[in-house]
mmCIF file of C-alpha atoms in Angstrom:
data_model
loop_
_atom_site.group_PDB
_atom_site.id
_atom_site.type_symbol
_atom_site.label_atom_id
_atom_site.label_comp_id
_atom_site.label_asym_id
_atom_site.label_seq_id
_atom_site.Cartn_x
_atom_site.Cartn_y
_atom_site.Cartn_z
ATOM 1 C CA UNK A 1 51.059 79.134 -14.720
ATOM 2 C CA UNK A 2 50.661 75.587 -13.432
ATOM 3 C CA UNK A 3 47.142 74.315 -13.018
ATOM 4 C CA UNK A 4 46.524 73.060 -9.472
ATOM 5 C CA UNK A 5 45.186 69.728 -8.338
ATOM 6 C CA UNK A 6 41.734 70.550 -6.935
ATOM 7 C CA UNK A 7 39.945 68.562 -4.234
ATOM 8 C CA UNK A 8 36.318 69.026 -3.267
ATOM 9 C CA UNK A 9 35.666 68.640 0.460
ATOM 10 C CA UNK A 10 32.345 68.511 2.277
ATOM 11 C CA UNK A 11 33.075 67.245 5.778
ATOM 12 C CA UNK A 12 32.459 63.576 4.997
ATOM 13 C CA UNK A 13 35.050 60.821 5.354
ATOM 14 C CA UNK A 14 34.992 60.386 1.568
ATOM 15 C CA UNK A 15 35.755 64.057 1.135
ATOM 16 C CA UNK A 16 38.719 63.919 3.509
ATOM 17 C CA UNK A 17 40.030 60.776 1.785
ATOM 18 C CA UNK A 18 39.799 62.554 -1.571
ATOM 19 C CA UNK A 19 41.645 65.602 -0.225
ATOM 20 C CA UNK A 20 44.409 63.424 1.208
ATOM 21 C CA UNK A 21 44.796 61.510 -2.069
ATOM 22 C CA UNK A 22 44.847 64.793 -3.991
ATOM 23 C CA UNK A 23 47.637 66.107 -1.753
ATOM 24 C CA UNK A 24 49.812 63.097 -2.526
ATOM 25 C CA UNK A 25 49.119 63.450 -6.243
ATOM 26 C CA UNK A 26 49.928 67.168 -6.175
ATOM 27 C CA UNK A 27 53.321 66.351 -4.643
ATOM 28 C CA UNK A 28 54.014 63.778 -7.365
ATOM 29 C CA UNK A 29 53.155 66.279 -10.081
ATOM 30 C CA UNK A 30 54.955 69.222 -8.483
ATOM 31 C CA UNK A 31 51.724 71.233 -8.422
ATOM 32 C CA UNK A 32 49.877 73.226 -5.756
ATOM 33 C CA UNK A 33 46.735 71.854 -4.115
ATOM 34 C CA UNK A 34 43.486 73.812 -3.989
ATOM 35 C CA UNK A 35 40.680 72.796 -1.604
ATOM 36 C CA UNK A 36 37.148 73.953 -2.369
ATOM 37 C CA UNK A 37 33.899 73.685 -0.479
ATOM 38 C CA UNK A 38 30.611 74.630 -2.144
ATOM 39 C CA UNK A 39 28.108 76.347 0.105
ATOM 40 C CA UNK A 40 24.824 77.607 -1.325
ATOM 41 C CA UNK A 41 22.630 78.176 1.710
ATOM 42 C CA UNK A 42 24.012 81.498 2.830
ATOM 43 C CA UNK A 43 22.875 85.080 2.562
ATOM 44 C CA UNK A 44 24.933 88.034 1.347
ATOM 45 C CA UNK A 45 27.314 89.402 3.953
ATOM 46 C CA UNK A 46 25.909 92.537 5.554
ATOM 47 C CA UNK A 47 22.251 91.722 4.976
ATOM 48 C CA UNK A 48 20.058 91.940 8.138
ATOM 49 C CA UNK A 49 19.019 88.290 7.838
ATOM 50 C CA UNK A 50 22.633 87.118 7.709
ATOM 51 C CA UNK A 51 23.106 88.204 11.328
ATOM 52 C CA UNK A 52 20.535 85.701 12.626
ATOM 53 C CA UNK A 53 22.331 82.894 14.527
ATOM 54 C CA UNK A 54 20.181 80.151 13.008
ATOM 55 C CA UNK A 55 21.172 81.291 9.507
ATOM 56 C CA UNK A 56 24.842 81.841 10.290
ATOM 57 C CA UNK A 57 25.314 78.385 11.828
ATOM 58 C CA UNK A 58 25.418 76.515 8.469
ATOM 59 C CA UNK A 59 27.955 78.987 7.096
ATOM 60 C CA UNK A 60 30.091 78.587 10.210
ATOM 61 C CA UNK A 61 29.937 74.804 9.789
ATOM 62 C CA UNK A 62 31.024 75.117 6.158
ATOM 63 C CA UNK A 63 34.032 77.212 7.131
ATOM 64 C CA UNK A 64 34.968 74.712 9.814
ATOM 65 C CA UNK A 65 34.867 71.871 7.297
ATOM 66 C CA UNK A 66 37.312 73.675 5.042
ATOM 67 C CA UNK A 67 39.551 74.747 7.921
ATOM 68 C CA UNK A 68 39.670 71.217 9.322
ATOM 69 C CA UNK A 69 40.732 69.758 5.967
ATOM 70 C CA UNK A 70 43.315 72.507 5.438
ATOM 71 C CA UNK A 71 44.860 72.119 8.904
ATOM 72 C CA UNK A 72 45.072 68.354 8.547
ATOM 73 C CA UNK A 73 46.823 68.507 5.175
ATOM 74 C CA UNK A 74 49.205 71.343 6.097
ATOM 75 C CA UNK A 75 50.414 69.266 9.032
ATOM 76 C CA UNK A 76 50.764 66.083 6.985
ATOM 77 C CA UNK A 77 52.262 67.658 3.831
ATOM 78 C CA UNK A 78 54.435 70.576 5.023
ATOM 79 C CA UNK A 79 56.237 70.886 1.663
ATOM 80 C CA UNK A 80 53.004 71.267 -0.321
ATOM 81 C CA UNK A 81 51.530 74.623 -1.305
ATOM 82 C CA UNK A 82 47.856 74.470 -0.266
ATOM 83 C CA UNK A 83 45.080 77.038 -0.595
ATOM 84 C CA UNK A 84 41.413 76.761 0.336
ATOM 85 C CA UNK A 85 38.271 78.604 -0.702
ATOM 86 C CA UNK A 86 34.604 78.520 0.119
ATOM 87 C CA UNK A 87 32.659 78.731 -3.167
ATOM 88 C CA UNK A 88 29.136 80.254 -3.038
ATOM 89 C CA UNK A 89 27.608 77.909 -5.614
ATOM 90 C CA UNK A 90 25.730 74.602 -5.766
ATOM 91 C CA UNK A 91 28.103 71.598 -5.786
ATOM 92 C CA UNK A 92 27.913 70.505 -9.436
ATOM 93 C CA UNK A 93 28.421 73.947 -11.052
ATOM 94 C CA UNK A 94 31.147 74.712 -8.517
ATOM 95 C CA UNK A 95 33.035 71.516 -9.293
ATOM 96 C CA UNK A 96 32.684 71.925 -13.040
ATOM 97 C CA UNK A 97 34.017 75.479 -12.866
ATOM 98 C CA UNK A 98 36.954 74.325 -10.754
ATOM 99 C CA UNK A 99 37.707 71.442 -13.134
ATOM 100 C CA UNK A 100 38.103 73.834 -16.070
ATOM 101 C CA UNK A 101 41.146 75.423 -14.449
ATOM 102 C CA UNK A 102 42.537 72.306 -12.764
ATOM 103 C CA UNK A 103 45.156 69.799 -13.815
ATOM 104 C CA UNK A 104 43.003 67.232 -12.048
ATOM 105 C CA UNK A 105 39.800 67.285 -9.993
ATOM 106 C CA UNK A 106 39.495 64.862 -7.057
ATOM 107 C CA UNK A 107 36.249 64.171 -5.200
ATOM 108 C CA UNK A 108 34.797 61.514 -2.925
ATOM 109 C CA UNK A 109 33.116 58.717 -4.827
ATOM 110 C CA UNK A 110 30.018 58.168 -2.740
ATOM 111 C CA UNK A 111 28.523 58.677 0.671
ATOM 112 C CA UNK A 112 25.793 60.664 2.420
ATOM 113 C CA UNK A 113 25.055 64.069 0.984
ATOM 114 C CA UNK A 114 25.016 66.908 3.472
ATOM 115 C CA UNK A 115 25.189 70.661 3.221
ATOM 116 C CA UNK A 116 27.121 71.370 0.043
ATOM 117 C CA UNK A 117 27.939 67.665 -0.184
ATOM 118 C CA UNK A 118 30.056 66.543 -3.114
ATOM 119 C CA UNK A 119 29.935 62.820 -2.511
ATOM 120 C CA UNK A 120 26.309 61.910 -3.078
ATOM 121 C CA UNK A 121 26.020 59.581 -6.032
ATOM 122 C CA UNK A 122 23.976 62.040 -8.074
ATOM 123 C CA UNK A 123 26.463 64.880 -7.576
ATOM 124 C CA UNK A 124 29.503 62.746 -8.414
ATOM 125 C CA UNK A 125 27.923 61.229 -11.520
ATOM 126 C CA UNK A 126 26.532 64.554 -12.737
ATOM 127 C CA UNK A 127 29.971 66.115 -12.410
ATOM 128 C CA UNK A 128 31.674 63.249 -14.230
ATOM 129 C CA UNK A 129 29.098 63.316 -17.031
ATOM 130 C CA UNK A 130 29.580 67.012 -17.764
ATOM 131 C CA UNK A 131 33.270 67.571 -17.045
ATOM 132 C CA UNK A 132 35.752 68.279 -19.835
ATOM 133 C CA UNK A 133 38.703 67.463 -17.561
ATOM 134 C CA UNK A 134 39.861 64.235 -15.846
ATOM 135 C CA UNK A 135 38.212 63.466 -12.512
ATOM 136 C CA UNK A 136 39.414 61.084 -9.800
ATOM 137 C CA UNK A 137 36.859 59.462 -7.524
ATOM 138 C CA UNK A 138 38.198 58.274 -4.159
ATOM 139 C CA UNK A 139 36.426 56.101 -1.608
ATOM 140 C CA UNK A 140 36.502 56.438 2.142
ATOM 141 C CA UNK A 141 39.399 54.592 3.775
ATOM 142 C CA UNK A 142 41.907 55.074 0.948
ATOM 143 C CA UNK A 143 45.376 55.581 2.464
ATOM 144 C CA UNK A 144 48.948 55.987 1.240
ATOM 145 C CA UNK A 145 49.658 52.438 2.430
ATOM 146 C CA UNK A 146 46.939 51.118 0.109
ATOM 147 C CA UNK A 147 49.058 52.228 -2.842
ATOM 148 C CA UNK A 148 51.708 49.629 -1.946
ATOM 149 C CA UNK A 149 51.807 45.856 -2.025
ATOM 150 C CA UNK A 150 51.406 44.109 1.378
ATOM 151 C CA UNK A 151 54.566 43.185 3.270
ATOM 152 C CA UNK A 152 55.560 39.572 3.870
ATOM 153 C CA UNK A 153 53.428 39.409 7.016
ATOM 154 C CA UNK A 154 50.410 40.720 5.120
ATOM 155 C CA UNK A 155 50.556 44.166 6.724
ATOM 156 C CA UNK A 156 50.306 47.331 4.659
ATOM 157 C CA UNK A 157 53.438 49.463 4.454
ATOM 158 C CA UNK A 158 54.761 52.445 2.492
ATOM 159 C CA UNK A 159 58.138 50.685 2.231
ATOM 160 C CA UNK A 160 56.969 47.907 -0.089
ATOM 161 C CA UNK A 161 56.821 48.266 -3.913
ATOM 162 C CA UNK A 162 53.871 50.187 -5.290
ATOM 163 C CA UNK A 163 50.886 48.489 -6.850
ATOM 164 C CA UNK A 164 50.410 48.767 -10.594
ATOM 165 C CA UNK A 165 48.287 51.236 -12.523
ATOM 166 C CA UNK A 166 45.508 49.603 -14.544
ATOM 167 C CA UNK A 167 44.076 51.183 -17.672
ATOM 168 C CA UNK A 168 41.031 50.138 -19.662
ATOM 169 C CA UNK A 169 41.904 50.008 -23.355
ATOM 170 C CA UNK A 170 39.206 50.190 -26.006
ATOM 171 C CA UNK A 171 40.932 49.226 -29.243
ATOM 172 C CA UNK A 172 37.908 50.333 -31.263
ATOM 173 C CA UNK A 173 37.537 53.766 -29.680
ATOM 174 C CA UNK A 174 39.365 57.050 -29.191
ATOM 175 C CA UNK A 175 41.691 56.398 -26.256
ATOM 176 C CA UNK A 176 44.725 58.677 -26.733
ATOM 177 C CA UNK A 177 43.773 60.855 -23.751
ATOM 178 C CA UNK A 178 43.181 57.781 -21.603
ATOM 179 C CA UNK A 179 46.511 56.165 -22.488
ATOM 180 C CA UNK A 180 48.438 59.412 -22.082
ATOM 181 C CA UNK A 181 47.033 59.873 -18.586
ATOM 182 C CA UNK A 182 47.675 56.242 -17.618
ATOM 183 C CA UNK A 183 51.265 56.121 -18.897
ATOM 184 C CA UNK A 184 52.066 59.435 -17.216
ATOM 185 C CA UNK A 185 50.524 58.245 -13.927
ATOM 186 C CA UNK A 186 52.597 55.051 -14.042
ATOM 187 C CA UNK A 187 55.743 57.030 -14.866
ATOM 188 C CA UNK A 188 55.183 59.395 -11.929
ATOM 189 C CA UNK A 189 54.750 56.435 -9.579
ATOM 190 C CA UNK A 190 57.546 54.352 -11.143
ATOM 191 C CA UNK A 191 54.907 51.646 -11.267
ATOM 192 C CA UNK A 192 54.069 48.978 -13.845
ATOM 193 C CA UNK A 193 51.147 49.639 -16.167
ATOM 194 C CA UNK A 194 48.570 46.930 -16.761
ATOM 195 C CA UNK A 195 46.701 47.520 -20.034
ATOM 196 C CA UNK A 196 43.395 45.651 -19.819
ATOM 197 C CA UNK A 197 41.213 44.900 -22.821
ATOM 198 C CA UNK A 198 37.886 43.082 -22.752
ATOM 199 C CA UNK A 199 37.141 41.117 -25.908
ATOM 200 C CA UNK A 200 34.288 38.925 -27.061
ATOM 201 C CA UNK A 201 33.040 37.286 -30.227
ATOM 202 C CA UNK A 202 30.182 39.344 -31.712
ATOM 203 C CA UNK A 203 26.782 37.766 -31.186
ATOM 204 C CA UNK A 204 25.262 35.840 -34.064
ATOM 205 C CA UNK A 205 22.547 33.265 -34.475
ATOM 206 C CA UNK A 206 24.871 30.457 -33.443
ATOM 207 C CA UNK A 207 27.133 30.274 -30.408
ATOM 208 C CA UNK A 208 30.818 30.873 -31.267
ATOM 209 C CA UNK A 209 32.942 27.753 -31.462
ATOM 210 C CA UNK A 210 36.508 27.338 -30.161
ATOM 211 C CA UNK A 211 38.066 28.292 -33.498
ATOM 212 C CA UNK A 212 36.122 31.565 -33.652
ATOM 213 C CA UNK A 213 37.074 32.466 -30.098
ATOM 214 C CA UNK A 214 40.746 31.676 -30.695
ATOM 215 C CA UNK A 215 40.763 33.745 -33.870
ATOM 216 C CA UNK A 216 39.073 36.700 -32.187
ATOM 217 C CA UNK A 217 41.483 36.631 -29.244
ATOM 218 C CA UNK A 218 44.483 36.574 -31.592
ATOM 219 C CA UNK A 219 43.094 39.560 -33.461
ATOM 220 C CA UNK A 220 42.562 41.431 -30.187
ATOM 221 C CA UNK A 221 46.110 40.661 -29.030
ATOM 222 C CA UNK A 222 47.562 42.007 -32.268
ATOM 223 C CA UNK A 223 45.418 45.142 -32.233
ATOM 224 C CA UNK A 224 46.243 45.861 -28.593
ATOM 225 C CA UNK A 225 49.982 45.475 -29.215
ATOM 226 C CA UNK A 226 49.809 47.822 -32.211
ATOM 227 C CA UNK A 227 47.843 50.404 -30.241
ATOM 228 C CA UNK A 228 50.289 50.411 -27.334
ATOM 229 C CA UNK A 229 53.494 50.402 -29.429
ATOM 230 C CA UNK A 230 53.843 54.200 -29.852
ATOM 231 C CA UNK A 231 53.063 54.762 -26.172
ATOM 232 C CA UNK A 232 55.773 52.312 -25.138
ATOM 233 C CA UNK A 233 58.207 54.378 -27.215
ATOM 234 C CA UNK A 234 57.001 57.632 -25.691
ATOM 235 C CA UNK A 235 57.303 56.276 -22.131
ATOM 236 C CA UNK A 236 60.259 53.866 -22.301
ATOM 237 C CA UNK A 237 60.662 53.709 -18.507
ATOM 238 C CA UNK A 238 57.150 52.284 -18.003
ATOM 239 C CA UNK A 239 56.908 48.500 -17.834
ATOM 240 C CA UNK A 240 53.707 47.433 -19.584
ATOM 241 C CA UNK A 241 51.740 44.218 -19.157
ATOM 242 C CA UNK A 242 49.086 43.493 -21.770
ATOM 243 C CA UNK A 243 46.088 41.644 -20.328
ATOM 244 C CA UNK A 244 43.128 40.355 -22.318
ATOM 245 C CA UNK A 245 39.980 38.839 -20.830
ATOM 246 C CA UNK A 246 36.927 37.512 -22.592
ATOM 247 C CA UNK A 247 33.763 39.203 -21.379
ATOM 248 C CA UNK A 248 31.887 42.464 -21.137
ATOM 249 C CA UNK A 249 34.007 45.533 -20.242
ATOM 250 C CA UNK A 250 32.250 46.377 -16.974
ATOM 251 C CA UNK A 251 32.672 42.868 -15.564
ATOM 252 C CA UNK A 252 36.257 42.506 -16.771
ATOM 253 C CA UNK A 253 37.388 45.882 -15.427
ATOM 254 C CA UNK A 254 35.835 45.475 -11.992
ATOM 255 C CA UNK A 255 37.828 42.262 -11.584
ATOM 256 C CA UNK A 256 40.965 43.760 -13.135
ATOM 257 C CA UNK A 257 40.940 46.705 -10.732
ATOM 258 C CA UNK A 258 41.350 44.368 -7.759
ATOM 259 C CA UNK A 259 44.876 44.909 -6.471
ATOM 260 C CA UNK A 260 45.580 48.013 -8.567
ATOM 261 C CA UNK A 261 46.717 51.323 -7.094
ATOM 262 C CA UNK A 262 44.723 53.257 -9.655
ATOM 263 C CA UNK A 263 42.300 52.484 -12.477
ATOM 264 C CA UNK A 264 42.196 54.791 -15.504
ATOM 265 C CA UNK A 265 39.197 54.551 -17.810
ATOM 266 C CA UNK A 266 37.621 56.640 -20.530
ATOM 267 C CA UNK A 267 34.315 58.295 -19.778
ATOM 268 C CA UNK A 268 32.320 58.618 -22.975
ATOM 269 C CA UNK A 269 29.906 61.522 -22.773
ATOM 270 C CA UNK A 270 26.418 60.716 -24.020
ATOM 271 C CA UNK A 271 24.175 63.625 -24.914
ATOM 272 C CA UNK A 272 20.503 63.175 -24.078
ATOM 273 C CA UNK A 273 17.468 65.418 -24.109
ATOM 274 C CA UNK A 274 17.855 65.937 -20.359
ATOM 275 C CA UNK A 275 21.608 66.549 -20.403
ATOM 276 C CA UNK A 276 24.798 64.514 -20.330
ATOM 277 C CA UNK A 277 25.282 61.157 -18.684
ATOM 278 C CA UNK A 278 28.081 58.655 -18.329
ATOM 279 C CA UNK A 279 28.163 55.320 -20.105
ATOM 280 C CA UNK A 280 27.317 52.027 -18.365
ATOM 281 C CA UNK A 281 30.960 50.972 -17.956
ATOM 282 C CA UNK A 282 31.987 54.141 -16.109
ATOM 283 C CA UNK A 283 28.836 53.933 -14.008
ATOM 284 C CA UNK A 284 29.620 50.347 -12.946
ATOM 285 C CA UNK A 285 33.217 51.163 -12.075
ATOM 286 C CA UNK A 286 32.293 54.133 -9.912
ATOM 287 C CA UNK A 287 30.025 51.932 -7.814
ATOM 288 C CA UNK A 288 32.001 48.696 -7.598
ATOM 289 C CA UNK A 289 35.758 49.434 -7.752
ATOM 290 C CA UNK A 290 37.564 49.969 -4.462
ATOM 291 C CA UNK A 291 40.715 51.724 -5.693
ATOM 292 C CA UNK A 292 40.679 55.349 -6.927
ATOM 293 C CA UNK A 293 39.171 55.619 -10.411
ATOM 294 C CA UNK A 294 40.265 58.227 -12.949
ATOM 295 C CA UNK A 295 37.626 59.062 -15.534
ATOM 296 C CA UNK A 296 39.090 60.737 -18.600
ATOM 297 C CA UNK A 297 36.356 62.336 -20.731
ATOM 298 C CA UNK A 298 36.068 61.747 -24.455
ATOM 299 C CA UNK A 299 33.286 61.802 -27.056
#
């Protein structure tokens, strides 16, 4: 049975943008779309308190949020199989449970948190930190036209070529899952793939000279080419551009994401005494990158 693409909706503009992006991705992948809305303020059906109007109003609002998103997407994507469910759980556990059975989980990246809100920064980051499945974070205002290059007059259009997919490549880390996702995403879109690697000369007592920097860049170029070689063979239809920038990963990737349709990055889980958290690079990208960001978990 095919895993669905799952989108979390909460009535915010970010939530609707995420649901719309998820619908387009589900079509690309030939998968159904599942909309979920977490609602934890209700009372069991049939209990005397549940009949009170002031207690039923939030539940009615939650149902309307889900219905509004469903109606909008059914009209816009008539060929897509879409289901919707109201989940009686807090947002983070609900999203994590959905992610386990999803091909991909899509949520809004940030915004005001309301009743059952998914898009508050704490909810999004907590979900990313604990998920075992890829998560896409989408900002408000993301449209299908944004996935394409501007036309000659500068206007956005779905008839122009698509933007490229950017992927952050850590040549010293475990990145097979990240590269597999990125190459597959580029293949689905028939888009170029831009493999971005941030390099720097390790700190020492003395500042690196030109010869050291040149040597380190050459080493990074060779290592990146070797790392990508088997993936080029596996995805021969994907045109790959190898891009190296000197600097710290967070700074390099924020700049590299400018103009991309999608940024794919690994999310290294860090276990702490108070739970899991994301690394500083993923945290920076979530807050500063405008295009949708895919966070692929790895240890």
